[in-house]
XYZ file of C-alpha atoms in Angstrom:
347
model
C 9.589 362.919 10.874
C 8.000 359.945 12.391
C 5.996 357.862 9.609
C 2.862 356.554 11.220
C 2.081 352.764 10.171
C -0.508 352.656 7.367
C -3.363 349.774 7.384
C -4.004 347.716 4.439
C -7.092 348.424 2.244
C -8.766 345.829 4.629
C -7.843 347.594 7.688
C -5.009 345.422 8.796
C -1.448 346.607 10.143
C 1.917 344.996 9.261
C 2.989 342.418 11.811
C 5.815 344.479 13.099
C 4.164 347.825 13.295
C 1.116 346.274 15.373
C 3.657 344.237 17.612
C 5.515 347.637 18.175
C 2.189 349.297 19.055
C 1.104 346.516 21.465
C 4.509 346.458 23.121
C 4.299 350.126 23.850
C 0.633 350.098 25.342
C 1.275 346.628 27.093
C 2.690 348.023 30.349
C 0.875 349.497 33.206
C 1.894 353.032 33.404
C 1.766 353.352 29.585
C -1.813 351.964 29.443
C -2.860 354.336 32.239
C -1.334 357.181 30.187
C -3.379 355.910 26.969
C -6.693 355.852 29.219
C -5.961 359.244 30.398
C -5.079 360.769 27.087
C -8.180 359.493 25.427
C -9.975 361.948 27.760
C -7.852 364.942 26.412
C -4.664 366.281 26.293
C -2.298 366.546 29.205
C 1.130 367.982 30.248
C 3.949 366.019 31.576
C 3.496 367.937 35.117
C -0.230 367.165 34.918
C 0.542 363.286 34.493
C 2.829 363.277 37.139
C 0.473 364.521 39.364
C -2.223 362.103 38.359
C 0.098 359.128 38.193
C 2.071 359.869 41.232
C 5.440 359.216 39.411
C 8.754 361.226 38.692
C 9.279 363.457 35.844
C 11.985 361.313 34.460
C 9.817 358.104 34.668
C 6.735 359.673 33.015
C 9.023 361.189 30.208
C 10.477 357.754 29.579
C 6.988 356.334 28.946
C 5.906 359.166 26.965
C 8.880 358.879 24.678
C 8.021 355.184 24.066
C 4.551 356.025 23.179
C 5.513 358.771 20.775
C 8.300 356.541 19.309
C 5.410 353.843 18.862
C 3.180 356.568 17.011
C 0.327 356.342 19.709
C 0.592 359.507 21.002
C 1.702 363.101 19.619
C 3.741 365.612 21.505
C 3.297 369.533 20.648
C 4.960 372.561 22.269
C 2.902 375.361 23.747
C 5.315 378.141 25.333
C 7.481 376.401 27.857
C 5.181 373.325 28.000
C 4.675 370.236 26.168
C 1.394 368.786 25.745
C 0.674 365.154 24.909
C -2.438 363.766 23.118
C -3.582 360.573 21.625
C -2.405 360.645 17.878
C -5.085 360.634 14.946
C -2.988 357.787 13.296
C -4.936 354.531 12.151
C -2.775 352.445 14.429
C -3.093 354.827 17.503
C -7.170 354.922 16.874
C -7.148 351.116 16.509
C -5.386 350.819 20.007
C -8.058 353.285 21.402
C -10.892 351.468 20.039
C -9.835 347.911 20.720
C -7.865 348.126 23.669
C -8.311 351.240 25.756
C -12.097 351.248 25.357
C -12.176 347.623 26.720
C -10.765 348.809 30.015
C -13.257 348.503 32.874
C -14.052 352.142 34.009
C -14.678 350.754 37.443
C -11.341 349.583 37.963
C -9.866 351.141 41.034
C -6.756 352.249 39.517
C -8.324 353.851 36.570
C -11.143 355.407 38.695
C -8.547 356.952 40.886
C -6.531 358.334 37.774
C -9.959 359.876 36.750
C -10.353 361.651 40.245
C -6.844 363.025 39.874
C -7.898 364.332 36.327
C -10.923 365.891 37.505
C -8.791 367.825 40.011
C -6.216 368.821 37.346
C -9.203 370.110 35.201
C -10.405 371.988 38.036
C -7.254 373.692 38.558
C -6.997 374.669 34.926
C -10.445 376.164 35.113
C -9.354 378.211 38.181
C -6.431 379.436 36.246
C -8.576 380.131 33.079
C -11.136 382.159 35.072
C -8.401 384.126 36.833
C -7.076 385.137 33.304
C -10.507 385.845 31.864
C -11.364 388.066 34.679
C -8.450 390.170 34.352
C -9.391 390.823 30.625
C -13.081 390.418 30.737
C -13.926 394.223 30.953
C -11.752 394.762 27.810
C -13.290 391.919 25.841
C -16.803 392.963 26.907
C -16.044 396.690 25.721
C -15.092 395.427 22.125
C -17.893 393.017 21.764
C -20.274 395.739 22.677
C -18.765 397.798 19.801
C -19.962 395.478 16.773
C -23.177 393.481 16.103
C -24.111 390.800 18.471
C -22.030 387.593 18.601
C -25.157 385.750 18.315
C -26.122 387.263 14.957
C -22.197 386.594 13.753
C -22.541 383.027 14.642
C -25.953 382.557 13.175
C -24.714 384.096 9.939
C -21.633 381.851 10.096
C -23.778 378.787 10.352
C -26.097 380.066 7.621
C -23.067 380.536 5.058
C -21.318 377.107 6.064
C -24.547 375.121 5.610
C -25.394 371.999 7.619
C -22.750 369.629 6.012
C -20.471 367.582 7.755
C -16.366 368.430 7.720
C -13.958 365.963 7.974
C -11.350 368.498 9.424
C -11.425 372.069 10.320
C -8.613 374.153 11.489
C -9.444 377.486 13.496
C -6.406 380.051 13.350
C -6.557 382.439 16.360
C -8.888 380.167 18.214
C -9.117 382.573 21.167
C -11.634 381.086 23.613
C -12.207 378.181 21.097
C -15.726 379.308 20.547
C -15.793 378.420 16.752
C -14.733 375.131 17.468
C -17.252 374.383 20.023
C -19.956 375.984 17.866
C -18.870 373.718 14.877
C -18.068 370.544 16.739
C -21.271 368.759 15.905
C -20.538 368.995 12.430
C -16.754 368.052 12.406
C -14.941 364.608 12.818
C -11.555 366.269 13.502
C -10.771 369.891 14.376
C -7.450 371.746 15.536
C -7.481 375.306 17.218
C -4.383 377.415 16.837
C -3.434 380.528 18.824
C -0.060 382.325 19.578
C -1.090 383.087 23.185
C -0.784 380.103 25.831
C -3.072 382.074 28.303
C -5.804 381.919 25.372
C -5.147 378.325 24.819
C -5.678 377.666 28.414
C -9.085 379.305 28.370
C -10.107 377.442 25.245
C -8.966 374.097 26.767
C -11.162 374.721 29.718
C -14.245 375.392 27.475
C -13.655 372.703 25.280
C -13.175 370.189 28.065
C -16.407 371.595 29.624
C -18.400 370.924 26.458
C -17.008 367.356 26.313
C -15.243 367.704 23.150
C -12.336 365.194 22.642
C -11.978 365.526 18.929
C -10.852 368.914 19.324
C -6.966 369.557 19.429
C -5.389 372.873 20.654
C -2.024 374.064 19.479
C 0.287 377.182 19.879
C 1.307 378.638 16.775
C 1.957 381.442 14.565
C -0.556 382.300 11.749
C 2.404 383.666 9.597
C 4.290 380.361 9.810
C 2.017 377.284 10.182
C 3.291 373.733 11.233
C 4.193 371.869 8.094
C 1.864 369.030 9.276
C -1.330 371.190 9.171
C -2.644 370.349 5.731
C -5.511 368.979 4.042
C -8.403 370.771 5.831
C -11.927 370.837 4.577
C -12.542 374.320 6.234
C -10.076 376.823 7.734
C -11.289 379.776 9.785
C -9.863 383.335 10.404
C -12.372 384.769 12.864
C -11.402 388.327 14.118
C -7.637 387.714 13.360
C -6.662 389.783 10.357
C -7.202 393.116 12.197
C -4.074 392.495 14.774
C -1.802 391.574 11.832
C 0.883 393.820 9.942
C 0.439 391.797 6.853
C -3.022 390.032 6.724
C -2.733 389.030 3.155
C 0.458 386.895 4.011
C -1.856 385.063 7.066
C -4.437 384.252 4.252
C -2.024 382.828 1.834
C -0.393 380.673 4.676
C -4.028 379.553 5.717
C -4.982 378.649 2.162
C -1.696 376.282 2.160
C -3.556 374.216 4.583
C -6.840 373.579 2.541
C -7.276 370.222 0.686
C -8.533 370.438 -2.980
C -11.869 372.210 -3.039
C -11.566 373.090 0.800
C -13.021 376.468 1.994
C -11.632 379.471 4.146
C -13.721 381.476 6.006
C -12.738 385.017 6.930
C -14.872 387.072 9.649
C -13.663 390.442 10.469
C -14.615 394.070 10.801
C -16.174 396.076 8.030
C -14.067 399.370 7.675
C -14.732 401.779 10.535
C -13.096 404.898 12.444
C -12.861 403.512 16.130
C -9.007 404.770 16.614
C -9.455 403.488 20.294
C -9.231 399.717 19.054
C -5.870 400.647 17.564
C -4.708 402.804 20.429
C -5.648 400.701 23.353
C -6.202 397.225 21.814
C -3.385 396.476 19.329
C -5.474 396.403 16.418
C -3.557 397.017 13.301
C -6.251 397.589 10.752
C -9.621 399.362 11.229
C -11.626 396.992 9.391
C -11.314 395.600 5.556
C -13.180 396.768 2.375
C -14.775 393.807 0.368
C -12.329 394.038 -2.411
C -9.317 394.085 -0.204
C -10.106 390.754 1.379
C -11.139 389.397 -2.151
C -7.811 390.396 -3.306
C -6.143 388.521 -0.503
C -8.185 385.397 -1.609
C -7.042 385.715 -5.359
C -3.534 386.252 -4.437
C -3.805 382.950 -2.392
C -5.256 380.967 -5.448
C -8.870 380.894 -3.801
C -11.989 381.744 -5.716
C -13.939 384.304 -3.665
C -17.524 382.724 -3.339
C -19.582 384.865 -1.023
C -19.372 388.017 1.088
C -22.042 389.008 3.713
C -22.000 392.296 5.821
C -23.801 392.382 9.187
C -24.647 395.741 10.042
C -26.203 397.050 13.407
C -29.744 396.903 13.608
C -32.113 399.691 15.052
C -32.102 399.502 18.747
C -28.597 397.865 19.144
C -25.861 399.774 20.762
C -23.104 398.491 18.294
C -21.496 400.738 15.767
C -19.298 398.410 13.684
C -20.398 396.196 11.241
C -18.867 392.687 10.806
C -18.160 390.940 7.500
C -17.927 387.375 6.300
C -16.024 386.166 3.417
C -15.659 382.413 2.015
C -13.040 381.517 -0.478
C -12.939 378.040 -2.165
C -9.814 376.393 -3.376
C -10.413 375.809 -7.080
C -8.308 372.658 -7.577
C -9.827 369.321 -8.659
C -11.705 367.124 -6.169
C -11.452 363.742 -7.290
C -11.973 363.281 -11.193
C -14.358 366.026 -11.000
C -13.635 369.997 -11.345
C -15.484 372.356 -9.094
C -18.142 374.667 -10.656
C -16.547 377.327 -13.160
C -15.570 380.536 -11.329
C -18.180 383.338 -11.139
C -18.648 386.491 -9.317
C -18.902 386.163 -5.547
C -22.353 386.488 -3.973
C -22.744 389.515 -1.910
C -25.663 390.326 0.593
C -25.701 393.124 3.203
C -27.448 391.939 6.537
C -29.227 395.076 8.154
């Protein structure tokens, strides 16, 4: 595992570490790559199209930047995506060197034009995928309380505080990340489906969100480097899983002390078509069941809110929100002592 250089308390880096980073950045193509990745993550193929260079050459430059700790690589199906690292030395290079580049430079402006073409192609691919599944998604959404009410309840439950880091498991279209982005310094969305990640990537690009990372992964076996999050979200994920308790336990592993886990899913229902035609393994969850998942994961159930259809809505299914808290010490101060979770039904 690569160890990123760590700055001193004063924010300085060891001479050798900084020299390595500057040597990696101090080459024409690699500086162009860093400028492009400051705009968002890209694949080798996309970088080849933008830079007009061969795969071996682009891969060699990427390898040097990865080894210097300036960029990160992650796999998504058969593809590999690259993005600027969140390490301190990478952020120093971004803010001190990449940010100093003249945006009017002909080389860089040409790169940005080709980047825009790459993003347009992504958008077309995502639109094609979305159109093939739109009828199915719209039907499912019509069955439960409106998304606007669910999103408002999520925001009310989490409050207006800022989060240093958020992990959205089963991110789907990336809507939760987009909604919480103004409150988040760093966000990661994970989904098992490369096609869904493509949709999310287009949505987050369109929203201009550069502090959000998307990765492919399994909710049962999260990458070991995903840890220390203030907030982890499982939004409409558990009903697809054979062992939802296992996913909650795995999600809880990624929390920092005092972090919170938000679960949003259906209340119990009898809509068998969701199981027969849409791969739902579970027809909703009782309050006590999810609270037992939280307890088995070492979390304290803090709240459970149930959103039921209102008069005049065509929806038939209620949606429940649960919030669990990691009770470990935060600094030198313990969290409040455990108490019964608040429970509120919203008509």
